[in-house]
Short mmCIF file of C-alpha atoms in Angstrom, two decimals:
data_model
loop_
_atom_site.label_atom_id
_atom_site.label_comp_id
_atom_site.label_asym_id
_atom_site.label_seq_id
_atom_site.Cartn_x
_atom_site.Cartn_y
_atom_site.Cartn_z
CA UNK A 12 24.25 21.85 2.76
CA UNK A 13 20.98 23.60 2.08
CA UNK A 14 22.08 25.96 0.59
CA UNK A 15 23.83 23.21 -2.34
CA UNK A 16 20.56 21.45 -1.89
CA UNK A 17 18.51 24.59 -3.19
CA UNK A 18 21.21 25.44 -5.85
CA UNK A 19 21.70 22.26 -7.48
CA UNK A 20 17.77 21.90 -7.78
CA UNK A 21 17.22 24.98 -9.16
CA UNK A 22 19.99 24.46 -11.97
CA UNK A 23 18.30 20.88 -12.71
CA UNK A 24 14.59 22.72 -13.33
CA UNK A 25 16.21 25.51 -15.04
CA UNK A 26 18.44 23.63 -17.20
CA UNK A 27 15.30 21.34 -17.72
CA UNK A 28 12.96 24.24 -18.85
CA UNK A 29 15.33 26.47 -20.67
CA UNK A 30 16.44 23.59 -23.31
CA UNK A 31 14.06 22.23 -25.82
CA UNK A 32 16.07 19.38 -26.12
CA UNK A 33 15.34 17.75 -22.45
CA UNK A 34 11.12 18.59 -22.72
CA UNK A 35 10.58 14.92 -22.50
CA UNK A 36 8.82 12.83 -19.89
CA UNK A 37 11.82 11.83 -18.01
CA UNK A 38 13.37 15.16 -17.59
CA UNK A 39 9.60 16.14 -16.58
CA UNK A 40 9.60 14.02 -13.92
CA UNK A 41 13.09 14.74 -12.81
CA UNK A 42 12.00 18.70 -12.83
CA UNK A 43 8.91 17.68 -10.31
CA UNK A 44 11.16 15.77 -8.48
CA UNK A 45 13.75 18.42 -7.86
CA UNK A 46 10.66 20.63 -6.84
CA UNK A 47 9.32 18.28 -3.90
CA UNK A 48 13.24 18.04 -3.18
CA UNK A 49 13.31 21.70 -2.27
CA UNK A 50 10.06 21.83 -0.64
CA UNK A 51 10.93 17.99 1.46
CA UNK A 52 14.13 19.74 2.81
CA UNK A 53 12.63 23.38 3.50
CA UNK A 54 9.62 21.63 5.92
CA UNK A 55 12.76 21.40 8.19
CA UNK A 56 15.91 22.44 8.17
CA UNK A 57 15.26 26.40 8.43
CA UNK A 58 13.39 26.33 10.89
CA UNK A 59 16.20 24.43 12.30
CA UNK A 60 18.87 27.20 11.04
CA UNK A 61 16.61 29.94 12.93
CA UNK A 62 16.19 28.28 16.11
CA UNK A 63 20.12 27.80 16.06
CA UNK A 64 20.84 31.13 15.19
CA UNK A 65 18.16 33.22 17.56
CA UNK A 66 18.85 30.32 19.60
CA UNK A 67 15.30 29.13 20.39
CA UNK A 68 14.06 26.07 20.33
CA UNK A 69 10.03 26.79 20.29
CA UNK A 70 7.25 26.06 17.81
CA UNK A 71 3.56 26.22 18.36
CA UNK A 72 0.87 22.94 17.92
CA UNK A 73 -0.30 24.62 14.81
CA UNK A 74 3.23 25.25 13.61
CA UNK A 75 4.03 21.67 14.21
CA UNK A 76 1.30 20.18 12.97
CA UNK A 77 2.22 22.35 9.47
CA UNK A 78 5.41 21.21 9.84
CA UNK A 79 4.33 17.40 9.71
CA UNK A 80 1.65 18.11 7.22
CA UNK A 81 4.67 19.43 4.24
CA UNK A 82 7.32 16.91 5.73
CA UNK A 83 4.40 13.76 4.12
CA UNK A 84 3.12 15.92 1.37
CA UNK A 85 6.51 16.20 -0.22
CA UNK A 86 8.57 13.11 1.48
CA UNK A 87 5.45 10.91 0.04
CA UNK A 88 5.26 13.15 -3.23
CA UNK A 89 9.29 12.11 -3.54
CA UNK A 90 8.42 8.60 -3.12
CA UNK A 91 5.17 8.23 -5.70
CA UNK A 92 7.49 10.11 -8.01
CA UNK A 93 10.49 7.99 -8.26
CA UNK A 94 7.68 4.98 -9.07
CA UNK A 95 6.36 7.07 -11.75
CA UNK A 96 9.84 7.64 -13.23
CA UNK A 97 10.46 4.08 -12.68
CA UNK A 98 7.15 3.44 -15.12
CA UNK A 99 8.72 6.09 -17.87
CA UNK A 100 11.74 4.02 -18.01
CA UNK A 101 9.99 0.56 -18.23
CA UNK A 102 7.85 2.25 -21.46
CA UNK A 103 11.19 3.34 -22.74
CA UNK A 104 13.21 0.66 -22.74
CA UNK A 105 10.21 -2.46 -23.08
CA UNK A 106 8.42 -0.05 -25.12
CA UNK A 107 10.38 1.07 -27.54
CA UNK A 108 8.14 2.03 -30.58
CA UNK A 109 5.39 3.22 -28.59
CA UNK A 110 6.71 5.40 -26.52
CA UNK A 111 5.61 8.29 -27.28
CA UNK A 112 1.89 7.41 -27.60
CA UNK A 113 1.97 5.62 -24.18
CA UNK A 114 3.91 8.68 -22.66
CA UNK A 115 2.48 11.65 -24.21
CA UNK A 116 2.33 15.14 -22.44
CA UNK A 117 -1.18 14.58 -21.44
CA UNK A 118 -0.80 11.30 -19.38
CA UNK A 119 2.81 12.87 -17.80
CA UNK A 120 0.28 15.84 -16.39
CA UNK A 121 -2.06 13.47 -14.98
CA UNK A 122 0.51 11.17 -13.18
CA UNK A 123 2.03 14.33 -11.76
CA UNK A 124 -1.55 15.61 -10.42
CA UNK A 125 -2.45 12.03 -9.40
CA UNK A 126 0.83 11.63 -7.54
CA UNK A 127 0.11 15.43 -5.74
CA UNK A 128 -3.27 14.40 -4.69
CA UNK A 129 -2.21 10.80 -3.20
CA UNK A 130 0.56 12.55 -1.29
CA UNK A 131 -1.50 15.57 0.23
CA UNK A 132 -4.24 12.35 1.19
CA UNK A 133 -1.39 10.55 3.13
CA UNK A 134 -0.62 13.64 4.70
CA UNK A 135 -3.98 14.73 5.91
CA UNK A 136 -4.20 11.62 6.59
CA UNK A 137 -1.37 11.60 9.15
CA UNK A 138 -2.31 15.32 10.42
CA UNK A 139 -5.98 13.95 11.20
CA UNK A 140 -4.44 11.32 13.35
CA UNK A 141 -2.14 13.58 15.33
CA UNK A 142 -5.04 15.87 15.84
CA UNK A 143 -6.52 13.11 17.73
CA UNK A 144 -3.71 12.96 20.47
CA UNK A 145 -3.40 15.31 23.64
CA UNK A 146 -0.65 17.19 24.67
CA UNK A 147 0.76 18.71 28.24
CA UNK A 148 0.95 22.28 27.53
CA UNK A 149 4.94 22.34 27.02
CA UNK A 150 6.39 19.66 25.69
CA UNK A 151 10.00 18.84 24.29
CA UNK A 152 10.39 16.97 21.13
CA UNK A 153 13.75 15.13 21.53
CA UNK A 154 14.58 16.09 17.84
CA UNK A 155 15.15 19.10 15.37
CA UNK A 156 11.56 18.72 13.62
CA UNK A 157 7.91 17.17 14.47
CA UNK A 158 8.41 13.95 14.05
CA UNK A 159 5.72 11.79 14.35
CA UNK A 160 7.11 8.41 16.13
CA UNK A 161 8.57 11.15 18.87
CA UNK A 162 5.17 12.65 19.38
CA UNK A 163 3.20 9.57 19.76
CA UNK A 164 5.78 9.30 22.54
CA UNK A 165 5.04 12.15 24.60
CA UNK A 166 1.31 12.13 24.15
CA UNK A 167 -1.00 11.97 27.28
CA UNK A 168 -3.44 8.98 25.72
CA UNK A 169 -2.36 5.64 24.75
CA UNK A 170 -0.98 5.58 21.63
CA UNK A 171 -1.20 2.39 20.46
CA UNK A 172 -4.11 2.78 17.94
CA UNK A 173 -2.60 5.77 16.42
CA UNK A 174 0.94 3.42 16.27
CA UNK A 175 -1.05 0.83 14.17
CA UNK A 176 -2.80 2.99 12.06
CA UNK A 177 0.82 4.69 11.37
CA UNK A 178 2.31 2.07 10.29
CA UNK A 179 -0.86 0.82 8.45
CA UNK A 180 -0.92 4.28 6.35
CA UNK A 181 3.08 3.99 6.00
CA UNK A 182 2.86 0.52 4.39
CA UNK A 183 0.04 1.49 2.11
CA UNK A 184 1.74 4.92 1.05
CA UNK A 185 4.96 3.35 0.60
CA UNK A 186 4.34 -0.10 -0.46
CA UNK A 187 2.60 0.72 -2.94
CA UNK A 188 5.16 3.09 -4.34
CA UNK A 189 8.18 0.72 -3.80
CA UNK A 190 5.71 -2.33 -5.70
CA UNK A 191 5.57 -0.36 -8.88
CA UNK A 192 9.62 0.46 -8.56
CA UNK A 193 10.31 -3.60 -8.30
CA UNK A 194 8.04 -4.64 -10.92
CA UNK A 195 9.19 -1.89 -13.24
CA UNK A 196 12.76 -3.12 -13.00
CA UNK A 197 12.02 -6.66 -13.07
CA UNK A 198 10.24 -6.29 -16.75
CA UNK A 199 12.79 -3.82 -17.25
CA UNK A 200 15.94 -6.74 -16.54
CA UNK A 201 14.60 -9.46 -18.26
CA UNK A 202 14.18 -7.47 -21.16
CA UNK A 203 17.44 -6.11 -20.87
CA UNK A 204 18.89 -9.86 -20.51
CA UNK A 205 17.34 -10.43 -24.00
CA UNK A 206 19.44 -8.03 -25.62
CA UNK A 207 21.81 -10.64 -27.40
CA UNK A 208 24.89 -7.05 -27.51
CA UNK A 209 27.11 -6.27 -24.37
CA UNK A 210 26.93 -2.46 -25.69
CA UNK A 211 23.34 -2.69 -25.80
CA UNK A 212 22.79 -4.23 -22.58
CA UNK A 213 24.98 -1.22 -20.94
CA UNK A 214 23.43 0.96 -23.32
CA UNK A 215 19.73 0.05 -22.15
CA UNK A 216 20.50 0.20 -18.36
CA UNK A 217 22.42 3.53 -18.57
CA UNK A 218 19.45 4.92 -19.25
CA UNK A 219 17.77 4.06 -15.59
CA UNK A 220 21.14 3.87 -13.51
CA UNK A 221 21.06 6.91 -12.24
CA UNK A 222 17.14 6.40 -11.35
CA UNK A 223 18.19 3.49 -9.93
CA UNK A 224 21.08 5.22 -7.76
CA UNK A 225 18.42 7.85 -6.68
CA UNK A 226 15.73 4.93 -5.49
CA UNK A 227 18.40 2.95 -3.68
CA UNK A 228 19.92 6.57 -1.49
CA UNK A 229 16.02 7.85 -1.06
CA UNK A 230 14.74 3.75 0.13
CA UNK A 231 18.02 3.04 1.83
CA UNK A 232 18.02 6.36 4.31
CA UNK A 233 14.67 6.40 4.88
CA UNK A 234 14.69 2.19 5.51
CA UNK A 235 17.97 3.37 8.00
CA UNK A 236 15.81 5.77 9.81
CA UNK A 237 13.42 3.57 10.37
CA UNK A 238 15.43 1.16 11.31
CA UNK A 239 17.60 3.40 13.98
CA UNK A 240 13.96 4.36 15.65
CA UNK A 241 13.29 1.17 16.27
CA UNK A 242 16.38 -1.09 16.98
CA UNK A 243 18.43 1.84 18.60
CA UNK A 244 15.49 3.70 21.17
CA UNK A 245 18.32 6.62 21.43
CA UNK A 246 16.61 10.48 20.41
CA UNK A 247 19.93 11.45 19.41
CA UNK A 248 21.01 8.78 16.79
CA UNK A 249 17.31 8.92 15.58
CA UNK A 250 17.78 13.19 14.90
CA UNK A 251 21.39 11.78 13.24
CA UNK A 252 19.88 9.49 10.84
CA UNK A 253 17.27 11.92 10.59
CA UNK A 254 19.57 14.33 8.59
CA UNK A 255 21.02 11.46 6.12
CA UNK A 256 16.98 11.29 5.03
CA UNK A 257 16.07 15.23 5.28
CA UNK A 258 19.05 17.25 4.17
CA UNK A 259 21.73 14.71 2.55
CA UNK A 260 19.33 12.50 0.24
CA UNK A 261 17.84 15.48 -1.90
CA UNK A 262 21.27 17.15 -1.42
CA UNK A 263 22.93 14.39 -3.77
CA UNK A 264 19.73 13.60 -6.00
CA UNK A 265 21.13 16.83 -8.19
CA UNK A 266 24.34 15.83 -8.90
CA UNK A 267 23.95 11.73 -9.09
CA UNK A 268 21.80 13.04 -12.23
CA UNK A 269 23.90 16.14 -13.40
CA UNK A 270 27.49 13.68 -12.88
CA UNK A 271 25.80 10.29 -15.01
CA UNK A 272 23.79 12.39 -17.43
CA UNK A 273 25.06 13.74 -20.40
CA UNK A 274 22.14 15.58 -21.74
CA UNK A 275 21.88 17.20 -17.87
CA UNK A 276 25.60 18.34 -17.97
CA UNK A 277 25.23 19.93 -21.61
CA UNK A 278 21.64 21.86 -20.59
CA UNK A 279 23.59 23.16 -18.02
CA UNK A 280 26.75 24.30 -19.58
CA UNK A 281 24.55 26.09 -22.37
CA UNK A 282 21.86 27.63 -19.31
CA UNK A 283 25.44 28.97 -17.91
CA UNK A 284 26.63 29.77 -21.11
CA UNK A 285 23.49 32.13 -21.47
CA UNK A 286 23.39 33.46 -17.89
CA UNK A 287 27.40 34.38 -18.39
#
């Protein structure tokens, strides 16, 4: 499964870079995305593919708190990314005409850089507040990777401030996010509703379904996860659910693009073409 994740990300930011005819915002965007795809899944899982082939399970503080430093930078990178695509497609489709003012090459490199530097402040933000906590000198982490909720669990001081002040930084790193995503669609339905054609209704939302299918797997696993830490209280079902949101979700991001975009499948038939 990593190894298809890694593959079918590559091909996307080849295919995106190699033909002239996809250098346009959206296929920008999906090019950045594939990259914090790639680096959100390798935070994790080979480490985990090490310590099950050497069969060790160890990792040092400062290896962990690395570990949980990447695993925000890119999952929250992923996140602010998917409302900046969601922003391309409301200019496309509200904004017709002016398109390519509003979305020219120099405001696509600053929402990039601006969605970078939000994502590495949630994450330092996160590290500074596990740095806080103490630790017995060995401790197990009931789960294949730091994760945060487990280590506020097995810390020696009360972790009640640093569970508030979680949660606080989750809701402001991902609420924000998930706001632009719903207002972006809601301009973008009514104005699809006012297009008096069927074919140009279907036409107009083709054009973000397979955004849409990416927001709804990446929302909907993580929202799971979340969910399974805190209804089910069981380590196992929580490292489970943990794999939907670390390993499957930028697994399928590739191909729910590649399999319901056209332009995707022909840049890659031509990059193969070439490479053949």
């Amino acid at each position: 499964m990593y190894l298809v994740t890694m593959l079918g990300n590559l091909l996307i930011i080849l295919a995106v870079s190699s033909d002239s005819h996809l250098h346009t915002p959206m296929y920008f965007f999906l090019s950045i995305l594939s990259m914090a795809d790639i680096g959100f899944t390798s935070t994790t899982v080979p480490k985990m593919i090490l310590d099950i082939q050497v069969h060790g399970r160890g990792i040092s503080y400062v290896g962990c708190v690395i570990q949980l430093s990447f695993f925000y930078l890119f999952g929250c990178l992923d996140s602010v990314l998917l409302s900046v695509m969601a922003y391309d497609r409301f200019v496309a489709i509200c904004h017709p005409l002016h398109y390519p003012v509003i979305m020219n090459p120099r405001l696509c490199s600053l929402l990039v850089l601006v969605s970078f530097l939000i994502s590495l402040l949630d994450s330092q933000l996160h590290c500074l507040m596990m740095s806080q906590l103490t630790f017995h000198t060995n401790v197990e982490i009931p789960h294949f990777f730091c994760d945060p909720p487990q280590l506020l669990k097995l810390a020696c001081n009360d972790p009640s401030t640093n569970k508030i002040l979680m949660y606080t930084i989750g809701a402001i790193f991902g609420g924000v996010p998930v706001s632009g995503i719903l207002l972006s669609y809601t301009r973008i339905f009514s104005s699809i509703l006012r297009v008096p054609s069927t074919s140009g209704r279907y036409k107009a939302f083709s054009t973000c379904g397979s955004h849409l299918s990416v927001v709804c797997l990446f929302y909907g696993t993580g929202l799971g996860v979340y969910l399974s830490s805190t209804l089910l209280h069981s380590p196992k079902k929580d490292a489970v659910a943990s794999v939907m949101y670390t390993v499957v979700t930028p697994m399928l991001n590739p191909f729910i693009y590649s399999l319901r975009n056209r332009d995707i499948k022909r840049a890659l038939q031509r990059f193969l073409r070439r490479t053949t």
